[in-house]
Structures are given as C-alpha cells and as structure tokens.
Amino acid sequence: MKTIAEYSADVESAIRSLEFPGGNLESLYGPIAYGLSAGGKRLRPVILLMGADAFGEAAGKALTPAVGIETFHNFTLLHDDVMDRSDVRRGRPTVHKKYGENAAILSGDTMLTLATEYVTDVDDDKLRKVLKTFDDMAIKVYEGQALDMDFETSDKTSLPEYMQMIEGKTGSLLGASAKIGAIIGGAGEKDADLMYDFGMAIGVAFQIQDDWLDTFGDPTTFGKPIGGDILNSKKTYLYLSGISEHPDYADALRAAMNMAPGESKIKTVTRLYEKLGIKESAAKAVAHYSSKAMTSLKKTSLGDEEKEAFKKLAEKLIGRKK
Amino acid sequence: MKTIAEYSADVESAIRSLEFPGGNLESLYGPIAYGLSAGGKRLRPVILLMGADAFGEAAGKALTPAVGIETFHNFTLLHDDVMDRSDVRRGRPTVHKKYGENAAILSGDTMLTLATEYVTDVDDDKLRKVLKTFDDMAIKVYEGQALDMDFETSDKTSLPEYMQMIEGKTGSLLGASAKIGAIIGGAGEKDADLMYDFGMAIGVAFQIQDDWLDTFGDPTTFGKPIGGDILNSKKTYLYLSGISEHPDYADALRAAMNMAPGESKIKTVTRLYEKLGIKESAAKAVAHYSSKAMTSLKKTSLGDEEKEAFKKLAEKLIGRKK
C-alpha cells in the first residue's frame, strides 16, 4: 500500500485532470471546477483508495470512484454554504459568493449527478452494490443536514438526535467511502460492512472530538478561536450530553447558554461543563468510538500491514492536537 | 396497451402510496411529498410506462422507474422555482414559498437521489444502460437550464443555442423517459435509441409550439395571457429565428423588443413577426419536429397498435388548441 500522502496526491492530480465542456457552458462548469480546486485533505477519496488497495490492489481501478466521492462531498459543502449563507471556505470566497446563488444551486445539482457517474465507474458485477451504498449514504447525509438545520430553531434537540445527525452528516460518508473502496477491491459482504462500520465510527469520533476541541482545545493549534460553539449557542455533544446526563443541571446549562455572547458566557458554560465532568465524559466518548472503529477493523480479514495503515489513518484523524 | 388516462392514473396512485420516513424528518420529507402531490399530466412517466408495455408488456415492472422520472422532473421544477423566485406553481405556493428556501434546496437534492434509486429499480442486466441514460439526461437538463439562465443576461443568444437549450431542458427528459421504458420492456439498442429520438423531437416540437402559442394562440384556450413572452423580452424561437433569418430586420426586432412593456409593445413585435412570415415558419418548425418524431417511431420494430398509441400521445401533446 501507498502512504496517505501518496494517495492524496493521486486524488489531487486526478481532480486536476478532470475535463468539463467549455464553450457556452462556463457558467455551469466554472463553479464546479472552482469548488473542486479548493484542496483539503481529500480524506474520503483516500479512504476509498486505501480500501481498494487493501482488499485487492485495485486503487488504480478506484481512482474515478474516489474522485466521485470527493465530488459528492464538495457538492454538499457547496449547497450547505448556500443554506448557511457562508461567505468564506478555505480562505476563498464560497461558490455562491463568487458566482451567485443560482449558479451555486445548479452547479451543485450537476456535481451530484457527476458524482454518481464517477462513483459507478466500476465493473458491472459491482455496480449494484456500489450504487446502493452511494445512494443510501447520500440520503443519510441529507437527513443529517436536515436535523442540523432543525437544531438551530428547536429547543427540544436530544442527544440521540444529535448522534443521528453526526452519523448522517459525517459518519455515513466516511463509512460509504471505506465500503465502496472495499467492494471495488473485491471484499466480501462481511468485510465491506465492517469497513463501513470502521469509517462510520471514525466519523463519529472525529465529530465529537471537534466539539471537544472547540471548547477545550489548545488555541495555538486548533485553528479557530476557542469557544465559538458556545458563543453561537450551538447544540454540541458537550451541551446535549450535559442536558441528558445531568437533568438537575439542565436549567443551569440552558440559562448559561442563553447568556449574551461574550467572554463571560464562554467562561460560565465551560466551568459548568468542567464541574459536571463533561470534559472527561466527552473525551471518553471519543475514545469509545475510536476503539469501536478499531474493533471493526480487527474483525476484517485484512492482513496486519493493511490494518496498520487504516489504524494510522484513524490516529492521524482523531489523535489531533488537543 | 392501456390508455393514456389509465397509465396516468397508475402513476398517480403509485406516487400517492410512496412512503417517506416520518418522525423527526418531516422538515426534509414534507416538502418532497408536497412537491410530488401537485398533480399535472404525469407525461414523462406515462411515456416510460408506454415504452415498457409496447416493447415487452412490462409496465408493471416499470412503475417505480416511472415514479423516479417524475421525481426527477419535480426536483428540477423545485430548484428552478428557487432560481426563478417563482411563488406559484399549479395554483399553489411553490415549495420554497411554503417551506423556505433552505428546505427547498435540501429536499430537491434528496429528490434527485431518490429519483436515481427509483429509476434504477430494474433487473440487473438493464441497470447499466438505464443508469447511463438517466445520468446523461440529467446533465443535459442542467446544461439547458444554465443556458436558459445565461439567455436572460446575454444579448448574443443565437438560434443554435436556443435549440441546445430546449433539447436539454425539455427534449432530453422526454427522450430518456421513452428510452428507459423501452429498455425495461426489453428493446434492443436500435429501438431504444429510436424511442429516445422520438421523445426528443416531440419535446422540441412542444417547446417551439409553446413559444408560438404565447404570441399567436387563442386567449380563450391558451390558459395564460397572450404576449407574456414579448412583455418579458424573452428570447423565444420566434424572436431568435427572426434575428437569424432576417438580418435586415434584426435591428428593428431588437428595438421593438426594447420597448417599454405594454399593449403597444405586444402589437409592434407581433406585427413584425407576421410581416416577416415568422408565424408561418415557426408553425412549420413545429410540423417539422413532429414529423421527425413520427419518422423515428416508424423506424422502430413496434407493431401498428403500439405505433398508433405513441402517435396519439404525440398528437395530444402537440396538436394542442391553437
């Protein structure tokens, strides 16, 4: 198997060599090329390529499907940015900011169909399984995004709904990437499902850790200002597990979260979290899902070298700077 | 074969019995059910069912794919309405008007994936062909919509671009519906392609006729006020064929189209069209594409009864009240 950096470079160069119609259709394909050129870790296609290589040295065959998974991911970012009215992504204007909202909607739609085309560029005997994995995943992502939007206006959000949301928005896409790679590599159904579980658990661990870092992270390495979620009264894993596991303090948590945005709000909420032991329990949840991922990985029929490669990827992703 | 009304009723009842997750996901699936319940002719799924029955008495097997084609069509209407800021469709508030723009974007995305799932609910040996026909069609529809949006701001729109636009937005969906039905019915490649050509030509004829009716139709039967396209300075077949076929009058046409909206503008442009013989030449274009559709139909290996059924459908669609 190659290194993560090598797989990532393969994806990057495949994306750079994509060709779209020119002529009178720049208004449709310009925004797509722009969206796809933003770079990033290319994590999802890397997992797909690793799956294909691990099970059948088939990363060469899996390159177009890998680009498809990244195209799907970028389509969701593009439409999410429209819905969130976000103006900046990766230091550049978002697609709708640069090309207008209508172009962003239509180019996003086009990316979803292109993603389907790319992902299903597999041998005929694998087409049904790959297509079903892809479509099922897409539905879960939309459901996760719908819940996420509902959370903003609802004050009845529960921890199970939060878990459903991050499983949909983050877990299912990582799971499907790993599974589609495995299928292309020739994995049997059991192995393919275990790889899905592996990716899903990594995604969930990553998302809870992201919530943890936003409050308890090291400001010099986190990349964003600490406390942003608290300032925005976001319903995070920290907040919702606090409400559900400490009913006696639910009102205090709600009151703290209703404070006016500012340093004092960040301090008050953070101290409550610490007092209730949420700092530790959330870190435990990250460890729990990480170890769940490892358990799934171990159960596969992969050899030690392949297992080690996936373990490294998980550590790289979840063992982030705290 | 059944009658058009019977196929349409089959589609309607299949759509009514669709089941979506309830629970906490009403915000996602409510808009979808609402969009799909608007009714209408269900023309595209009817053509698909007819194709399946004509080639293999397979309409029963084709019902889910037919619902998929209608779901795709409704997805495009939903996102088009967001992009056009249209508030009313079929006498009801549009989806984004009723549920908000974000719900409309996300529910539309979900409909595209659901459409892909439904359309590909076919035997494995037909999956690749059906999926490719569907994806290729979808890309043509987006390209058509992109051109349509470009036309609003460009003053260099040409007749070939207009033809590319209506072939994409209207023709390709009718063509793909007929072709997918034929494939499900067991048609060979040649027959399937001829059915695509049949649907494509019907779509183009329909669209040019729609432009014709908007200026020269009978106000008592057209359903919309006559002259709307002229009032809105829309680049129609009438206008663009006038510009390209009568270069000496291009400036006069442009000047007339730049008049302030009102009865006088409608009269001036309409008289110019009549003077230049565009009323007749556009009617001839409709007849040309209708007869092109019939030529494709005749070339298929279908029996007389089946050919007659498709001919009736085409007449119902294009032989509209003038």
XYZ file of C-alpha atoms in Angstrom, chain A:
322
model
C 0.000 0.000 0.000
C 0.997 3.578 -0.595
C 1.224 6.266 2.068
C -1.669 8.571 2.860
C 0.225 11.448 1.247
C 0.698 9.444 -1.953
C -2.984 8.507 -2.192
C -3.898 12.112 -1.552
C -1.577 13.258 -4.343
C -3.166 10.707 -6.713
C -6.615 12.121 -5.960
C -5.394 15.685 -6.367
C -3.901 15.002 -9.770
C -6.989 13.080 -10.931
C -9.171 16.034 -9.937
C -6.862 18.433 -11.703
C -7.113 16.435 -14.928
C -10.927 16.336 -14.974
C -12.301 17.790 -18.177
C -15.589 19.639 -18.430
C -17.254 21.009 -21.570
C -16.126 24.545 -22.326
C -17.805 26.640 -24.985
C -21.009 28.303 -23.893
C -21.255 26.336 -20.634
C -18.636 28.070 -18.494
C -21.452 29.385 -16.283
C -22.251 25.783 -15.272
C -18.812 24.154 -15.161
C -16.738 27.103 -13.933
C -18.221 26.928 -10.421
C -17.713 23.140 -10.339
C -14.022 23.371 -11.246
C -13.626 26.188 -8.712
C -15.329 24.207 -5.938
C -13.261 21.090 -6.616
C -9.971 23.002 -6.729
C -10.175 24.165 -3.107
C -7.868 21.393 -1.952
C -8.150 19.987 1.554
C -7.175 16.625 2.961
C -9.118 14.625 0.356
C -9.743 12.251 3.242
C -12.793 10.479 1.834
C -11.271 9.518 -1.519
C -8.061 8.498 0.276
C -10.021 6.035 2.445
C -11.712 4.716 -0.694
C -8.385 4.145 -2.463
C -6.940 2.522 0.650
C -9.915 0.146 0.813
C -9.493 -0.813 -2.823
C -5.766 -1.458 -2.389
C -6.133 -3.246 0.941
C -8.612 -5.783 -0.409
C -7.382 -6.181 -3.979
C -4.549 -3.879 -5.004
C -7.217 -2.073 -7.000
C -6.535 1.602 -6.270
C -5.823 2.125 -9.973
C -9.344 0.997 -10.817
C -10.801 3.031 -7.970
C -9.492 6.457 -8.924
C -12.614 7.679 -10.744
C -14.960 6.468 -7.972
C -12.639 8.179 -5.464
C -12.979 11.443 -7.393
C -16.734 10.799 -7.360
C -16.823 10.606 -3.565
C -14.873 13.859 -3.330
C -17.222 15.443 -5.887
C -20.181 14.387 -3.747
C -18.509 15.827 -0.637
C -17.865 19.106 -2.421
C -21.456 19.223 -3.689
C -22.690 19.028 -0.082
C -20.271 21.776 1.002
C -21.415 23.949 -1.882
C -25.131 23.642 -1.070
C -24.503 23.813 2.701
C -22.675 27.103 2.194
C -25.693 28.484 0.316
C -28.024 27.349 3.109
C -25.736 28.684 5.861
C -25.008 31.913 3.967
C -21.277 31.227 4.498
C -19.090 33.588 2.557
C -15.666 32.008 3.031
C -14.330 28.444 2.781
C -10.646 27.567 2.998
C -9.738 31.221 2.807
C -11.512 31.794 -0.503
C -14.965 33.172 -1.361
C -17.554 30.378 -1.401
C -19.028 29.357 -4.769
C -22.286 31.291 -4.306
C -20.329 34.357 -3.200
C -18.182 34.231 -6.327
C -20.711 33.059 -8.938
C -24.111 33.875 -7.398
C -26.645 31.712 -5.653
C -28.383 30.368 -8.750
C -25.123 29.156 -10.264
C -24.267 27.519 -6.926
C -27.583 25.649 -6.773
C -27.423 24.427 -10.377
C -23.714 23.574 -10.328
C -24.274 21.646 -7.092
C -27.040 19.615 -8.733
C -24.712 18.883 -11.625
C -21.976 17.767 -9.216
C -24.351 15.259 -7.626
C -25.070 13.660 -10.998
C -21.373 13.770 -11.967
C -20.527 12.178 -8.605
C -22.991 9.365 -9.330
C -21.409 8.827 -12.751
C -17.871 8.770 -11.363
C -18.636 6.559 -8.362
C -20.396 3.984 -10.557
C -17.451 3.727 -12.943
C -16.840 0.176 -11.678
C -17.048 -3.340 -13.097
C -20.606 -4.420 -13.938
C -20.662 -7.115 -11.264
C -20.029 -4.454 -8.616
C -22.340 -1.774 -9.964
C -25.471 -2.614 -7.978
C -23.678 -2.778 -4.632
C -21.699 0.402 -5.200
C -24.732 2.354 -6.405
C -26.841 1.223 -3.455
C -24.096 2.080 -0.949
C -23.726 5.504 -2.541
C -27.454 6.335 -2.702
C -28.130 5.110 0.852
C -25.242 7.228 2.101
C -26.470 10.321 0.251
C -29.920 10.037 1.846
C -28.301 9.780 5.302
C -26.233 12.901 4.615
C -29.350 14.894 3.635
C -31.192 13.635 6.706
C -28.247 14.696 8.868
C -28.218 18.146 7.292
C -31.996 18.469 7.813
C -31.591 17.632 11.512
C -28.697 20.076 11.791
C -30.868 22.869 10.368
C -33.773 21.884 12.641
C -31.475 22.097 15.683
C -30.993 25.802 15.091
C -34.633 26.570 15.781
C -35.658 23.745 18.116
C -35.096 23.722 21.863
C -36.048 20.071 22.189
C -32.961 18.629 20.492
C -31.917 15.405 22.209
C -28.609 13.551 22.345
C -29.967 10.644 20.216
C -30.972 13.158 17.537
C -27.523 14.684 17.712
C -25.961 11.249 17.224
C -28.285 10.621 14.254
C -27.172 13.976 12.845
C -23.405 13.349 13.016
C -23.792 9.727 11.905
C -25.598 11.095 8.844
C -23.529 14.164 8.032
C -20.053 12.828 8.783
C -20.115 9.122 9.624
C -22.068 7.769 6.681
C -19.839 9.419 4.089
C -16.634 8.075 5.659
C -18.307 4.677 6.058
C -19.506 4.567 2.455
C -16.083 5.672 1.174
C -14.371 2.809 3.004
C -17.045 0.329 1.922
C -17.070 1.305 -1.763
C -13.275 1.011 -1.833
C -13.528 -2.426 -0.248
C -16.168 -3.547 -2.781
C -14.021 -2.386 -5.693
C -11.088 -4.280 -4.167
C -13.226 -7.429 -4.169
C -14.090 -7.635 -0.460
C -16.935 -9.924 0.536
C -20.107 -8.558 2.085
C -18.955 -9.064 5.672
C -15.647 -7.275 5.139
C -17.347 -4.465 3.216
C -19.843 -3.926 6.046
C -17.065 -3.962 8.656
C -15.227 -1.284 6.707
C -18.427 0.763 6.671
C -18.635 0.423 10.448
C -14.971 1.418 10.722
C -15.486 4.596 8.695
C -18.742 5.415 10.476
C -17.160 5.127 13.942
C -14.168 7.233 12.909
C -16.514 9.905 11.625
C -18.500 9.979 14.857
C -15.327 10.101 16.990
C -13.977 12.904 14.816
C -17.148 14.949 15.165
C -17.372 14.613 18.961
C -13.696 15.496 19.198
C -14.345 18.546 17.049
C -16.948 19.674 19.607
C -14.496 18.958 22.453
C -11.671 20.901 20.813
C -13.925 23.885 20.185
C -14.243 24.324 23.976
C -11.192 22.608 25.471
C -8.678 22.698 22.624
C -5.347 24.452 22.511
C -5.909 27.853 20.857
C -2.430 27.760 19.324
C -3.114 24.566 17.356
C -6.943 24.382 16.947
C -7.031 26.795 14.028
C -10.243 28.530 15.106
C -10.904 30.722 18.176
C -11.825 28.596 21.194
C -15.440 28.899 22.389
C -17.089 29.599 19.043
C -19.753 26.920 19.572
C -20.659 28.400 22.970
C -20.843 31.928 21.559
C -23.200 30.659 18.844
C -25.261 28.570 21.329
C -24.638 25.518 19.166
C -26.177 22.256 20.283
C -22.982 20.240 20.568
C -22.222 16.845 22.069
C -20.959 18.631 25.198
C -24.145 20.613 25.694
C -26.622 17.846 24.845
C -24.868 15.162 26.899
C -24.838 17.675 29.775
C -28.595 18.184 29.470
C -29.362 14.474 29.199
C -26.903 13.089 31.783
C -27.331 15.833 34.401
C -31.047 16.664 34.481
C -30.598 18.574 37.756
C -28.298 20.989 35.943
C -30.297 21.199 32.703
C -31.849 24.538 33.632
C -28.480 25.953 34.678
C -26.967 24.836 31.359
C -29.831 26.337 29.385
C -29.563 29.615 31.302
C -25.807 29.782 30.732
C -26.315 29.103 27.041
C -28.885 31.909 26.874
C -26.379 34.485 28.112
C -25.362 37.270 25.784
C -22.349 36.272 23.627
C -19.002 37.212 25.155
C -16.054 36.022 27.236
C -18.239 35.713 30.328
C -20.608 33.306 28.558
C -17.681 31.162 27.376
C -16.275 31.016 30.918
C -19.608 30.231 32.581
C -20.533 27.409 30.203
C -17.005 25.966 30.207
C -16.925 25.897 34.038
C -20.297 24.159 34.120
C -19.005 21.533 31.689
C -15.936 21.029 33.876
C -17.957 20.860 37.071
C -20.254 18.208 35.563
C -17.312 16.157 34.302
C -18.336 16.644 30.688
C -14.767 17.414 29.659
C -13.825 13.867 30.686
C -17.026 12.099 29.585
C -16.848 13.622 26.095
C -13.187 12.614 25.800
C -14.273 9.121 26.825
C -16.931 9.127 24.086
C -14.215 9.948 21.528
C -12.115 7.077 22.862
C -15.171 4.797 22.802
C -15.916 5.423 19.126
C -12.232 5.220 18.216
C -11.994 1.832 19.852
C -15.254 0.792 18.173
C -13.600 1.633 14.845
C -10.573 -0.489 15.792
C -12.784 -3.413 16.773
C -14.474 -3.373 13.360
C -11.105 -3.106 11.640
C -9.708 -6.059 13.591
C -12.665 -8.246 12.617
C -11.937 -7.845 8.897
C -9.936 -10.458 7.028
C -7.229 -7.894 6.227
C -3.560 -8.624 6.913
C -1.541 -6.822 9.574
C 0.066 -4.361 7.198
C -3.317 -3.199 5.862
C -4.836 -2.961 9.322
C -1.863 -0.885 10.415
C -2.386 1.526 7.509
C -6.012 2.144 8.456
C -5.095 2.465 12.120
C -2.574 5.135 11.212
C -5.197 6.998 9.233
C -7.594 6.908 12.198
C -4.891 8.160 14.548
C -3.976 10.923 12.165
C -7.595 11.992 12.062
C -8.624 11.586 15.683
C -5.330 11.905 17.507
C -5.313 15.580 16.621
C -3.636 18.314 18.625
C -5.610 18.842 21.789
